[in-house]
Amino acid sequence: MTEAFTLQCPVPLGAKDKVLLGHGSGGTLSADLIRNVFLPAFANPILARMDDQAVLKINGARLAFTTDSFVVKPLFFRGGDIGSLAVHGTVNDLAMGGAKPLYLSVAFILEEGLPLETLSRVVDSLSRAARAAGVEIVTGDTKVVERGSGDGLFINTTGIGVVPDHVRLSASSARPGDKILLSGSLGDHGIAILAEREGIQFDTEIQSDSAALHTLVESMLETSNAIRCLRDPTRGGLASSLNEIAAQSEVSMELDETAILIHEEVRGACEMLGLDPLYVANEGKLIAIVEPDAADAILNAMRRHPLGRESRIIGTVGGSASGSLAGLVTMRTPFGTTRIVSMLTGDQLPRIC
Amino acid sequence: MTEAFTLQCPVPLGAKDKVLLGHGSGGTLSADLIRNVFLPAFANPILARMDDQAVLKINGARLAFTTDSFVVKPLFFRGGDIGSLAVHGTVNDLAMGGAKPLYLSVAFILEEGLPLETLSRVVDSLSRAARAAGVEIVTGDTKVVERGSGDGLFINTTGIGVVPDHVRLSASSARPGDKILLSGSLGDHGIAILAEREGIQFDTEIQSDSAALHTLVESMLETSNAIRCLRDPTRGGLASSLNEIAAQSEVSMELDETAILIHEEVRGACEMLGLDPLYVANEGKLIAIVEPDAADAILNAMRRHPLGRESRIIGTVGGSASGSLAGLVTMRTPFGTTRIVSMLTGDQLPRIC
């Protein structure tokens, strides 16, 4: 996902500060980097909205514009590869702004020595994913770095879409009373990547959920204009995405743990590996914050779509714009207790996308 | 630059074929990669035009869209750094389509351990270059890879601009009789990078020519609507750019070596290093192919601009659309002989941009 973050005061950099893997996690270190380095330099009103896509007005059209680099390791995994992921990730960032995805650029950074056959497989997959999503790859670039200065191949995709006139989605739009919907199970992508990377075998095979969500979004927007905000919980997982929305909207959120679907194999793998599935990356799921009266209709529309069959209402927005709970995400456990769900700190799983 | 190339029949990949540094050179190996891997997978009418930017029609607006990754080594060099280069490169690709550059996305791939102070310097420079060029950075992304899986930092910038209605520039538009204009001296960027990388000292300091050329282009387009094609001779140098245009337009070109300006220090460095300045990368120069009657007026407009003061007419387009000379670029030497100027083969200077 394109970075989203909480605005706070910049902290001066120390001379010895270095980039850590966690700076790419989508969690608090990513937010620090943006706050301390990128935002002071690049600040402008469009960037400051900090949704997963910029919305630009050109000639009366509202264009969504978003960029993402992909460094996933390994290049091929159950349920996808870096090529299909590079399409899905950028298509989804456009879709989360309510945009119809239209065009992609694709830029490769190749490491000297990469088998051309590997590149060719990735390119074929990327091309198939683009065709399936109905987006055209219209411009590209290739750079090559010496052996040891890269890692096989990295891909950047940057996308353009058109946002319909009446659609206004933003992470700052959540209001107390809104319902929080999740389109399916958590953690499949992250655990599939980790299993592949570490050579872990499970009884049933966990597949990445990598998928293009724009047609799911389209059917949701057709059903109702009461959707406030959409986001795909990629790096940093559900927990980090909800924390970002809560902070930007200055609201609190209360989740119901029993409503959050996690496949048994994923839950087992997370327990074994000491991971919390709320923080594991997904690449084919979305969160919707919707007005309470429309929640059931939107939920039904989601369930009718193949990628939303397991959609559920997982929580409620609370707090108030000026309340002391602003930004706080909590979760009722099956035992009746409540725990705080904070943003990801550190890096659970590097190079997940 | 975004890739440009000659269309030929695909050659099947061998199982042992690997990515070579030359695949990123902008020369024949780059063209092979596009022809054999990218084009068969991605083919569509917009991509097939293979200019340095795609032109998309959205809501009646003509949008230019272009992407470039930057892997230059070292990160800082005389006359610029990877940050300013990342702005200039993409702004120039938009400008070569006659577009007014408006918006950039910026995506970083950082290597674990990179000093944050280095990142901060690059970001500051990028930001200053964007402000100077009048473009807004509206969306971004950051990924981090483990130590040894990257090389400090790589940047992708992707740009959007608007092409005025009456502007139709393309590498397929050159016609016999057209004049070939070059906006200044050759080789400064490539030799500045090489000097920095290899620790070579020159009597006078050679600086990169890295610059945003869109205001130069604007003044040229205001002067005349007889400009057929613009291109910035980056990777692969003047020779490769002209070969691409000659091939796409199915014309020949004859250059006058005495008209091609190469600063004395660059010429000396090239001789010492065994490089041909016609193949060395530039980051602040443009080639214009223009109708013969308008050549003088356009040349004068270029010379009045600070970035075009040393502009010259360097050659003439010849051949015919069906002639056997189509695609051939030749050069008259000061000795009265003529030599063939072919496309770059192999890789003169890796990681120049």
XYZ file of C-alpha atoms in Angstrom:
706
model
C 0.000 0.000 0.000
C 0.969 3.571 -0.446
C 1.911 4.940 2.944
C -0.693 6.196 5.324
C 0.202 7.639 8.674
C -0.549 9.784 11.623
C 0.608 13.364 11.662
C 2.729 14.266 14.662
C 5.645 16.596 15.298
C 8.894 15.669 13.536
C 11.639 14.230 15.716
C 15.181 15.250 14.683
C 17.271 12.456 13.184
C 20.345 11.291 15.032
C 23.541 10.955 13.006
C 23.728 7.246 13.766
C 20.130 6.424 12.859
C 19.915 3.801 10.162
C 17.210 2.228 8.063
C 15.813 -0.871 9.774
C 13.677 -3.600 8.243
C 10.832 -2.281 10.386
C 10.875 0.985 8.439
C 9.192 -1.015 5.668
C 6.687 -2.765 7.907
C 3.689 -0.476 7.572
C 3.779 -0.046 11.352
C 5.070 2.613 13.722
C 8.590 2.756 12.228
C 7.120 3.355 8.754
C 5.010 6.125 10.234
C 8.104 7.612 11.922
C 9.986 7.630 8.641
C 7.175 9.412 6.866
C 6.699 11.872 9.694
C 10.384 12.672 10.154
C 11.758 12.451 6.643
C 9.151 12.474 3.878
C 6.446 14.733 5.181
C 8.607 17.735 6.102
C 10.151 17.630 2.627
C 7.152 16.862 0.444
C 4.254 18.413 2.348
C 1.368 19.499 0.156
C -2.402 19.304 0.577
C -2.889 16.207 -1.603
C -0.151 14.208 0.120
C -1.334 15.406 3.515
C -4.645 13.586 3.044
C -2.527 10.427 3.235
C -5.013 8.018 1.793
C -3.676 5.053 -0.129
C -4.029 7.043 -3.336
C -3.880 10.681 -4.352
C -6.968 12.104 -6.013
C -6.076 14.700 -8.642
C -8.436 16.979 -10.509
C -7.457 17.244 -14.142
C -9.789 18.756 -16.748
C -12.798 18.093 -14.564
C -11.911 14.414 -14.120
C -11.020 13.056 -10.686
C -7.994 10.823 -11.143
C -6.699 8.407 -8.538
C -2.910 7.955 -8.625
C -0.965 5.466 -6.521
C 2.453 3.807 -6.473
C 3.857 0.664 -4.908
C 7.142 -1.191 -5.123
C 7.188 -4.952 -4.670
C 10.150 -6.747 -3.086
C 8.372 -9.920 -1.940
C 10.580 -12.908 -1.191
C 10.331 -15.532 -2.605
C 9.254 -14.400 -6.075
C 6.800 -17.298 -6.422
C 4.475 -18.546 -3.687
C 1.244 -20.484 -3.285
C -1.548 -18.381 -4.707
C 0.573 -15.915 -6.629
C 3.927 -14.387 -7.442
C 5.559 -10.955 -7.509
C 4.012 -10.266 -10.935
C 0.370 -10.855 -10.030
C 0.931 -9.212 -6.634
C 2.305 -6.087 -8.341
C -0.949 -5.764 -10.277
C -3.287 -6.616 -7.401
C -1.559 -4.302 -4.943
C -1.830 -1.220 -7.131
C -5.289 -2.042 -8.493
C -6.456 -2.398 -4.884
C -4.968 0.926 -3.803
C -6.906 2.574 -6.632
C -10.064 0.647 -5.745
C -9.834 1.692 -2.072
C -10.281 5.275 -3.293
C -13.397 4.163 -5.154
C -11.603 4.513 -8.485
C -12.076 2.409 -11.565
C -8.497 1.235 -12.314
C -7.452 1.995 -15.897
C -3.716 2.160 -16.528
C -0.510 0.864 -14.969
C 3.152 1.645 -15.446
C 5.581 -1.167 -14.673
C 9.241 -0.643 -13.768
C 11.690 -3.475 -13.141
C 14.959 -3.402 -11.234
C 16.740 -6.608 -12.229
C 19.806 -8.160 -10.647
C 22.522 -9.232 -13.050
C 22.396 -13.018 -13.394
C 18.625 -13.384 -12.983
C 17.530 -16.161 -15.361
C 15.568 -14.567 -18.206
C 13.164 -17.473 -17.898
C 12.300 -16.299 -14.359
C 11.721 -12.775 -15.608
C 9.571 -14.140 -18.376
C 7.376 -16.134 -15.959
C 6.890 -13.031 -13.797
C 6.072 -10.870 -16.805
C 3.543 -13.425 -18.069
C 1.862 -13.550 -14.693
C 1.819 -9.759 -14.418
C 0.327 -9.498 -17.868
C -2.383 -12.092 -17.129
C -3.284 -10.368 -13.861
C -3.552 -7.010 -15.639
C -5.789 -8.442 -18.344
C -7.977 -10.151 -15.754
C -8.328 -6.857 -13.890
C -9.051 -4.928 -17.071
C -6.096 -2.549 -16.708
C -3.637 -1.720 -19.461
C 0.126 -1.595 -18.983
C 1.001 1.477 -21.007
C 4.550 2.431 -20.102
C 7.569 0.815 -18.484
C 11.211 0.928 -17.525
C 13.994 -1.556 -16.831
C 17.178 -1.064 -14.866
C 19.853 -3.646 -14.121
C 22.132 -3.647 -11.064
C 25.242 -5.749 -10.510
C 25.102 -9.170 -8.906
C 24.814 -8.641 -5.154
C 23.320 -5.140 -5.442
C 19.713 -6.333 -5.776
C 17.796 -9.531 -5.090
C 16.518 -11.123 -8.269
C 13.937 -8.587 -9.235
C 11.951 -5.728 -7.778
C 8.867 -4.267 -9.461
C 7.224 -0.886 -9.176
C 3.697 -0.459 -10.469
C 2.012 2.927 -10.523
C -1.648 3.173 -11.376
C -4.175 5.658 -12.680
C -7.912 5.304 -12.226
C -10.977 7.496 -12.462
C -13.065 8.246 -9.370
C -16.801 8.725 -10.079
C -18.087 12.187 -9.215
C -20.242 11.162 -6.264
C -17.641 8.957 -4.570
C -15.815 10.528 -1.605
C -13.907 7.913 0.393
C -11.265 8.849 2.916
C -9.556 7.506 6.020
C -10.607 10.742 7.736
C -14.326 10.092 7.212
C -15.147 7.498 9.908
C -17.818 8.733 12.370
C -19.017 7.400 15.757
C -21.655 4.699 15.257
C -20.288 3.562 11.867
C -19.929 -0.168 11.339
C -16.617 -1.840 10.473
C -16.859 -4.565 7.822
C -14.144 -7.021 6.810
C -14.400 -8.945 3.533
C -12.988 -12.277 4.718
C -10.327 -14.148 6.669
C -7.059 -12.675 7.914
C -3.429 -13.626 7.471
C -3.509 -15.974 4.482
C -1.024 -13.961 2.392
C 1.535 -13.416 5.128
C 1.502 -17.014 6.301
C 1.678 -18.379 2.750
C 4.777 -16.258 2.096
C 6.381 -17.228 5.368
C 5.659 -20.920 4.801
C 7.255 -20.733 1.364
C 10.251 -18.805 2.638
C 10.949 -21.012 5.617
C 9.977 -24.299 3.972
C 7.219 -24.945 6.508
C 4.643 -27.608 5.572
C 1.071 -27.427 6.801
C -1.560 -30.182 6.699
C -3.668 -28.158 4.310
C -1.982 -25.746 2.006
C -2.344 -22.098 2.917
C -2.597 -19.933 -0.179
C -2.058 -16.218 -0.533
C -5.350 -14.365 -0.877
C -3.780 -12.016 -3.463
C -6.627 -10.728 -5.640
C -7.877 -7.605 -7.398
C -10.712 -6.152 -5.334
C -12.035 -3.468 -7.687
C -15.114 -5.387 -8.820
C -16.017 -6.095 -5.194
C -15.702 -2.365 -4.508
C -17.741 -1.563 -7.606
C -20.629 -3.731 -6.419
C -20.463 -2.172 -2.954
C -20.551 1.360 -4.371
C -23.466 0.426 -6.621
C -25.402 -0.802 -3.593
C -24.921 2.198 -1.350
C -23.469 5.666 -1.101
C -23.067 5.279 2.655
C -19.496 3.946 2.501
C -17.140 6.328 4.336
C -13.794 4.632 3.883
C -12.226 1.555 2.305
C -8.791 0.191 2.988
C -6.927 -3.025 2.206
C -5.109 -4.316 5.289
C -1.756 -5.204 3.696
C 1.556 -4.554 5.506
C 0.891 -4.140 9.210
C -2.374 -6.094 8.896
C -5.874 -5.262 10.095
C -4.593 -3.740 13.330
C -2.359 -1.158 11.649
C -4.960 -0.185 9.032
C -7.649 0.367 11.665
C -5.260 2.356 13.834
C -4.483 4.602 10.871
C -8.153 5.200 10.122
C -8.988 5.758 13.808
C -6.175 8.292 14.116
C -7.008 10.144 10.894
C -10.731 10.254 11.694
C -10.102 11.022 15.388
C -12.421 8.253 16.522
C -12.072 5.071 18.540
C -13.010 1.599 17.352
C -14.245 -1.457 19.168
C -13.788 -4.838 17.502
C -15.485 -8.129 18.307
C -12.843 -10.851 18.239
C -15.397 -13.611 17.655
C -16.470 -11.912 14.416
C -12.965 -11.852 12.938
C -12.438 -14.853 10.696
C -9.072 -16.563 10.753
C -8.704 -19.896 8.995
C -7.726 -22.719 11.322
C -4.423 -23.408 9.522
C -3.472 -19.742 9.685
C -4.367 -19.555 13.357
C -2.266 -22.663 14.011
C 0.692 -21.326 12.040
C 0.512 -17.994 13.856
C 0.487 -19.728 17.248
C 3.442 -21.890 16.255
C 5.396 -18.904 14.947
C 4.425 -16.450 17.650
C 2.609 -14.128 15.274
C -0.608 -12.210 15.859
C -2.884 -12.625 12.810
C -4.233 -9.109 13.326
C -0.817 -7.858 12.169
C -0.216 -10.285 9.310
C -0.498 -8.935 5.757
C -3.444 -9.626 3.470
C -3.523 -8.938 -0.268
C -7.127 -9.689 -1.153
C -9.180 -8.326 1.721
C -10.763 -4.992 2.423
C -12.057 -3.101 5.422
C -15.137 -0.911 4.910
C -16.289 1.755 7.343
C -19.970 2.380 6.597
C -22.921 4.295 8.005
C -24.800 2.054 10.468
C -28.147 2.038 8.626
C -26.540 0.793 5.429
C -24.315 -1.860 7.003
C -26.563 -4.847 6.300
C -27.206 -3.925 2.685
C -23.505 -3.414 2.036
C -22.644 -6.651 3.846
C -25.104 -8.533 1.661
C -23.644 -6.999 -1.492
C -20.170 -8.040 -0.357
C -21.306 -11.606 0.361
C -22.763 -11.943 -3.108
C -19.325 -11.268 -4.629
C -16.903 -14.223 -4.921
C -14.188 -12.272 -3.063
C -16.519 -11.201 -0.246
C -18.410 -14.390 0.583
C -16.994 -14.498 4.113
C -17.608 -10.818 4.858
C -18.647 -9.902 8.382
C -19.340 -6.896 10.559
C -16.377 -6.956 12.930
C -16.858 -3.835 15.019
C -18.192 -0.369 15.590
C -16.697 3.100 15.476
C -16.941 4.959 18.781
C -15.424 7.984 20.464
C -15.895 11.531 19.322
C -13.897 13.976 17.318
C -12.605 15.692 20.429
C -12.749 12.760 22.838
C -9.782 11.345 24.693
C -10.349 7.967 23.057
C -9.535 9.335 19.606
C -7.261 6.895 17.783
C -7.812 4.030 20.205
C -8.669 0.592 18.799
C -9.858 -2.038 21.276
C -11.162 -5.588 20.935
C -13.630 -7.561 23.032
C -12.230 -11.055 23.478
C -14.364 -14.229 23.678
C -13.673 -14.159 27.431
C -15.476 -10.857 27.809
C -12.325 -8.824 28.448
C -11.187 -5.922 26.286
C -7.677 -5.502 24.954
C -5.997 -2.603 23.203
C -5.063 -3.285 19.571
C -2.157 -0.988 18.844
C -0.303 -0.328 15.630
C 2.415 -2.761 14.575
C 5.744 -1.963 16.209
C 8.909 -3.400 14.685
C 8.508 -5.777 11.783
C 6.615 -9.045 12.050
C 7.417 -10.269 8.557
C 9.808 -8.413 6.282
C 9.419 -8.396 2.477
C 5.868 -9.611 2.460
C 4.928 -7.543 -0.600
C 14.028 7.142 -19.999
C 11.097 4.851 -20.426
C 12.069 2.192 -22.907
C 11.911 2.833 -26.598
C 12.817 0.182 -29.124
C 12.658 -1.289 -32.557
C 10.008 -3.858 -33.316
C 11.350 -7.123 -34.682
C 10.390 -10.768 -34.429
C 10.755 -12.317 -30.968
C 13.671 -14.704 -30.490
C 12.931 -17.638 -28.147
C 14.736 -17.489 -24.805
C 17.311 -20.136 -24.028
C 17.053 -21.818 -20.623
C 20.500 -20.541 -19.685
C 19.944 -16.920 -20.693
C 20.518 -14.553 -17.813
C 20.085 -10.854 -17.178
C 23.277 -8.964 -18.069
C 24.213 -5.434 -17.092
C 23.798 -4.541 -20.758
C 20.067 -5.311 -20.505
C 19.818 -2.006 -18.656
C 21.979 -0.039 -21.043
C 19.376 1.489 -23.307
C 21.136 -0.212 -26.237
C 20.563 -3.357 -28.264
C 20.307 -5.697 -25.259
C 17.603 -3.489 -23.725
C 15.772 -3.590 -27.032
C 16.106 -7.402 -27.122
C 14.618 -7.689 -23.647
C 11.648 -5.553 -24.564
C 11.134 -7.357 -27.861
C 11.464 -10.867 -26.449
C 9.957 -10.555 -22.988
C 7.906 -7.409 -22.401
C 6.276 -6.749 -25.731
C 4.796 -10.208 -26.322
C 3.250 -10.091 -22.844
C 2.074 -6.495 -22.602
C 1.322 -5.579 -26.216
C -1.362 -2.917 -26.583
C -1.713 0.062 -28.927
C -0.507 2.668 -26.404
C 2.596 0.713 -25.424
C 3.291 -0.152 -29.049
C 3.865 3.545 -29.848
C 6.944 3.185 -27.641
C 7.573 6.827 -27.047
C 9.179 7.825 -23.760
C 5.712 8.400 -22.323
C 2.237 7.009 -22.837
C -0.455 9.492 -23.869
C -3.836 8.567 -22.389
C -7.170 10.145 -23.173
C -9.233 10.605 -20.017
C -12.345 12.792 -19.957
C -11.169 14.687 -23.005
C -7.787 15.471 -21.445
C -4.603 14.093 -22.990
C -2.467 12.825 -20.138
C 1.190 11.898 -20.454
C 2.243 9.083 -18.109
C 5.805 7.841 -17.655
C 7.848 5.807 -15.171
C 11.528 5.517 -14.374
C 13.561 3.784 -11.704
C 16.857 5.287 -10.601
C 19.765 3.111 -9.460
C 22.633 5.555 -10.098
C 25.891 4.842 -8.310
C 27.185 6.760 -6.412
C 24.122 8.427 -4.870
C 25.790 11.857 -4.872
C 27.856 13.268 -7.717
C 29.013 16.615 -9.089
C 25.984 18.452 -10.376
C 23.332 16.347 -8.670
C 22.312 13.237 -6.808
C 19.824 10.384 -7.147
C 17.065 12.614 -5.717
C 17.329 15.486 -8.192
C 17.989 13.009 -11.007
C 14.784 11.122 -10.149
C 12.811 14.330 -10.637
C 14.638 15.534 -13.753
C 14.472 12.153 -15.490
C 10.718 11.799 -15.173
C 9.944 15.482 -15.778
C 12.001 15.234 -18.968
C 10.204 12.118 -20.187
C 6.928 13.996 -19.788
C 8.349 17.086 -21.470
C 9.595 15.050 -24.462
C 5.938 14.249 -25.156
C 5.181 17.965 -25.089
C 3.405 17.618 -21.743
C 3.304 20.105 -18.924
C 4.539 18.014 -15.948
C 2.129 18.186 -12.992
C 2.382 15.324 -10.506
C 4.927 12.730 -9.402
C 4.737 9.596 -7.315
C 7.928 8.615 -5.481
C 8.724 5.085 -4.321
C 11.848 4.157 -2.368
C 13.488 0.760 -1.991
C 15.873 1.153 0.945
C 18.614 -1.218 2.049
C 18.660 -2.032 5.741
C 21.503 -0.079 7.351
C 21.303 2.980 5.096
C 22.003 6.014 7.280
C 18.766 7.952 7.701
C 20.800 11.106 7.231
C 21.663 9.932 3.692
C 18.003 9.268 2.972
C 17.155 12.676 4.344
C 19.674 14.433 2.076
C 18.276 12.610 -0.952
C 14.697 13.422 0.022
C 15.564 17.097 0.496
C 17.203 17.250 -2.892
C 14.287 15.463 -4.536
C 11.879 17.857 -2.907
C 13.854 20.933 -3.982
C 14.091 19.648 -7.562
C 10.341 19.013 -7.643
C 9.558 22.495 -6.348
C 11.952 24.053 -8.843
C 10.253 22.132 -11.654
C 6.778 23.056 -10.423
C 5.641 19.455 -9.930
C 3.911 18.115 -6.832
C 4.813 14.839 -5.133
C 1.366 13.502 -4.317
C 1.795 9.853 -3.374
C 4.583 7.541 -2.293
C 5.759 4.185 -1.022
C 8.699 2.803 0.932
C 10.014 -0.731 1.057
C 13.041 -1.991 2.954
C 15.173 -4.981 1.955
C 17.794 -6.756 4.063
C 21.430 -5.699 4.069
C 23.040 -7.107 0.925
C 19.740 -7.374 -0.998
C 19.821 -3.797 -2.292
C 22.413 -1.060 -2.690
C 21.685 1.883 -0.429
C 18.598 3.185 -2.104
C 16.702 2.964 -5.354
C 13.979 5.418 -6.367
C 11.081 5.106 -8.759
C 9.332 8.248 -9.919
C 6.231 8.090 -12.080
C 4.844 11.248 -13.586
C 1.624 12.650 -14.943
C 1.410 15.667 -17.222
C -1.085 17.240 -19.577
C -0.386 17.431 -23.311
C -1.897 20.482 -25.028
C -4.465 19.624 -27.683
C -2.435 20.736 -30.683
C 0.800 18.982 -29.677
C 1.537 15.701 -31.472
C 5.133 14.591 -30.908
C 6.286 11.074 -31.656
C 9.427 9.140 -32.527
C 7.569 7.861 -35.588
C 7.070 11.360 -37.020
C 10.487 12.198 -38.483
C 10.368 12.889 -42.265
C 13.086 13.183 -44.941
C 14.449 16.726 -45.025
C 13.769 17.411 -41.336
C 16.562 19.013 -39.340
C 18.083 17.417 -36.223
C 18.768 19.849 -33.368
C 20.727 19.153 -30.185
C 20.404 21.448 -27.168
C 24.039 21.377 -26.005
C 27.149 19.352 -25.289
C 27.294 15.567 -24.953
C 28.532 13.228 -22.256
C 28.739 15.489 -19.191
C 26.451 13.359 -17.020
C 28.015 10.010 -17.829
C 31.571 11.230 -17.374
C 30.736 13.047 -14.116
C 29.275 9.809 -12.712
C 32.204 7.741 -13.899
C 34.729 10.207 -12.487
C 32.984 10.117 -9.118
C 32.717 6.338 -9.120
C 36.290 5.660 -10.129
C 37.838 8.548 -8.219
C 39.226 10.117 -11.395
C 40.357 13.760 -11.130
C 40.194 16.115 -14.084
C 41.864 19.516 -14.458
C 38.491 21.184 -14.586
C 35.585 19.604 -12.861
C 33.057 17.913 -15.085
C 29.547 18.306 -13.742
C 26.453 16.325 -14.566
C 24.114 18.274 -16.858
C 21.086 16.895 -14.932
C 18.269 19.436 -15.377
C 14.532 19.689 -15.945
C 13.949 20.549 -19.595
C 10.224 21.280 -19.580
C 10.528 25.069 -19.725
C 12.942 24.754 -22.665
C 10.376 22.553 -24.395
C 7.605 25.000 -23.542
C 9.446 27.865 -25.191
C 10.148 25.715 -28.266
C 6.481 24.720 -28.588
C 5.415 28.358 -28.193
C 7.715 29.318 -31.056
C 6.627 26.733 -33.581
C 4.243 23.889 -34.262
C 6.728 22.337 -36.680
C 8.412 20.118 -34.072
C 7.983 16.445 -35.020
C 9.741 14.683 -32.177
C 11.665 15.410 -28.997
C 13.819 12.993 -27.077
C 16.352 13.229 -24.251
C 19.466 11.191 -25.044
C 19.954 9.461 -21.672
C 21.074 5.824 -21.416
C 22.659 4.791 -24.702
C 23.436 8.421 -25.551
C 22.745 10.438 -28.699
C 23.570 7.501 -30.956
C 20.994 5.153 -29.445
C 18.246 7.790 -29.312
C 18.729 8.730 -32.950
C 18.794 5.070 -33.987
C 15.486 4.538 -32.217
C 13.865 7.522 -33.915
C 15.294 6.559 -37.315
C 13.965 3.015 -36.923
C 10.526 4.048 -35.709
C 10.146 6.706 -38.405
C 11.712 4.462 -41.080
C 14.111 7.178 -42.170
C 17.874 7.586 -42.292
C 19.836 10.363 -40.620
C 23.084 12.074 -41.508
C 24.963 13.870 -38.752
C 27.745 16.419 -39.056
C 30.417 15.534 -36.516
C 31.829 19.072 -36.477
C 28.439 20.395 -35.291
C 28.265 18.086 -32.268
C 29.544 19.875 -29.193
C 31.616 17.900 -26.715
C 33.393 19.770 -23.952
C 37.157 19.400 -24.076
C 37.367 17.709 -20.656
C 34.683 15.199 -21.622
C 36.408 14.474 -24.911
C 39.686 13.935 -23.073
C 38.094 11.682 -20.476
C 36.378 9.641 -23.167
C 39.647 9.182 -25.046
C 41.422 8.137 -21.859
C 38.669 5.701 -20.917
C 38.003 4.346 -24.393
C 34.443 5.668 -24.497
C 32.597 7.179 -27.434
C 30.793 10.344 -26.284
C 27.967 9.645 -28.734
C 26.981 6.747 -26.454
C 27.475 8.435 -23.084
C 24.353 9.383 -21.101
C 23.057 12.955 -20.786
C 20.416 14.097 -18.317
C 19.828 17.693 -19.372
C 19.922 17.647 -23.171
C 17.324 17.139 -25.825
C 17.185 16.218 -29.474
C 14.533 17.886 -31.615
C 13.509 16.704 -35.065
C 11.868 19.660 -36.803
C 10.522 20.656 -40.187
C 13.317 22.258 -42.223
C 11.675 25.668 -42.709
C 11.218 26.135 -38.987
C 14.656 24.941 -37.900
C 16.245 28.382 -37.528
C 13.368 29.861 -35.549
C 13.318 26.867 -33.189
C 17.106 26.960 -32.853
C 16.930 30.636 -31.882
C 14.236 29.939 -29.310
C 16.396 27.183 -27.827
C 19.446 29.438 -27.660
C 17.514 32.080 -25.782
C 16.787 29.564 -22.981
C 19.487 29.047 -20.311
C 19.468 25.270 -20.916
C 19.712 25.622 -24.690
C 22.386 28.282 -25.165
C 24.705 25.864 -26.956
C 22.018 24.404 -29.233
C 23.028 23.513 -32.786
C 21.676 21.878 -35.896
C 23.629 18.629 -35.992
C 22.166 16.811 -38.979
C 19.433 16.090 -41.468
C 16.859 13.350 -41.854
C 17.137 11.459 -45.134
C 15.950 8.210 -46.665
C 12.369 7.438 -47.417
C 9.659 5.467 -45.739
C 10.248 2.473 -47.979
C 13.928 3.030 -48.742
C 16.685 0.566 -47.939
C 18.382 3.171 -45.774
C 15.530 3.198 -43.258
C 16.918 3.135 -39.730
C 20.490 3.985 -40.765
C 22.309 6.775 -38.902
C 25.561 7.990 -40.423
C 27.997 10.783 -39.559
C 30.273 12.889 -41.741
C 33.629 13.173 -40.005
C 35.884 16.253 -40.120
C 38.057 14.261 -42.554
C 35.256 14.075 -45.099
C 34.562 10.379 -44.568
C 31.239 8.945 -43.417
C 30.841 6.424 -40.623
C 27.849 4.401 -39.496
C 26.584 5.330 -36.022
C 24.874 2.208 -34.720
C 22.925 1.619 -31.548
C 24.850 0.926 -28.361
C 25.767 -2.741 -28.045
C 26.687 -4.098 -24.609
C 26.928 -1.596 -21.798
C 29.337 1.318 -21.808
C 28.537 2.534 -18.300
C 26.251 0.605 -15.961
C 24.052 2.358 -13.377
C 24.324 5.797 -14.875
C 20.781 6.775 -13.920
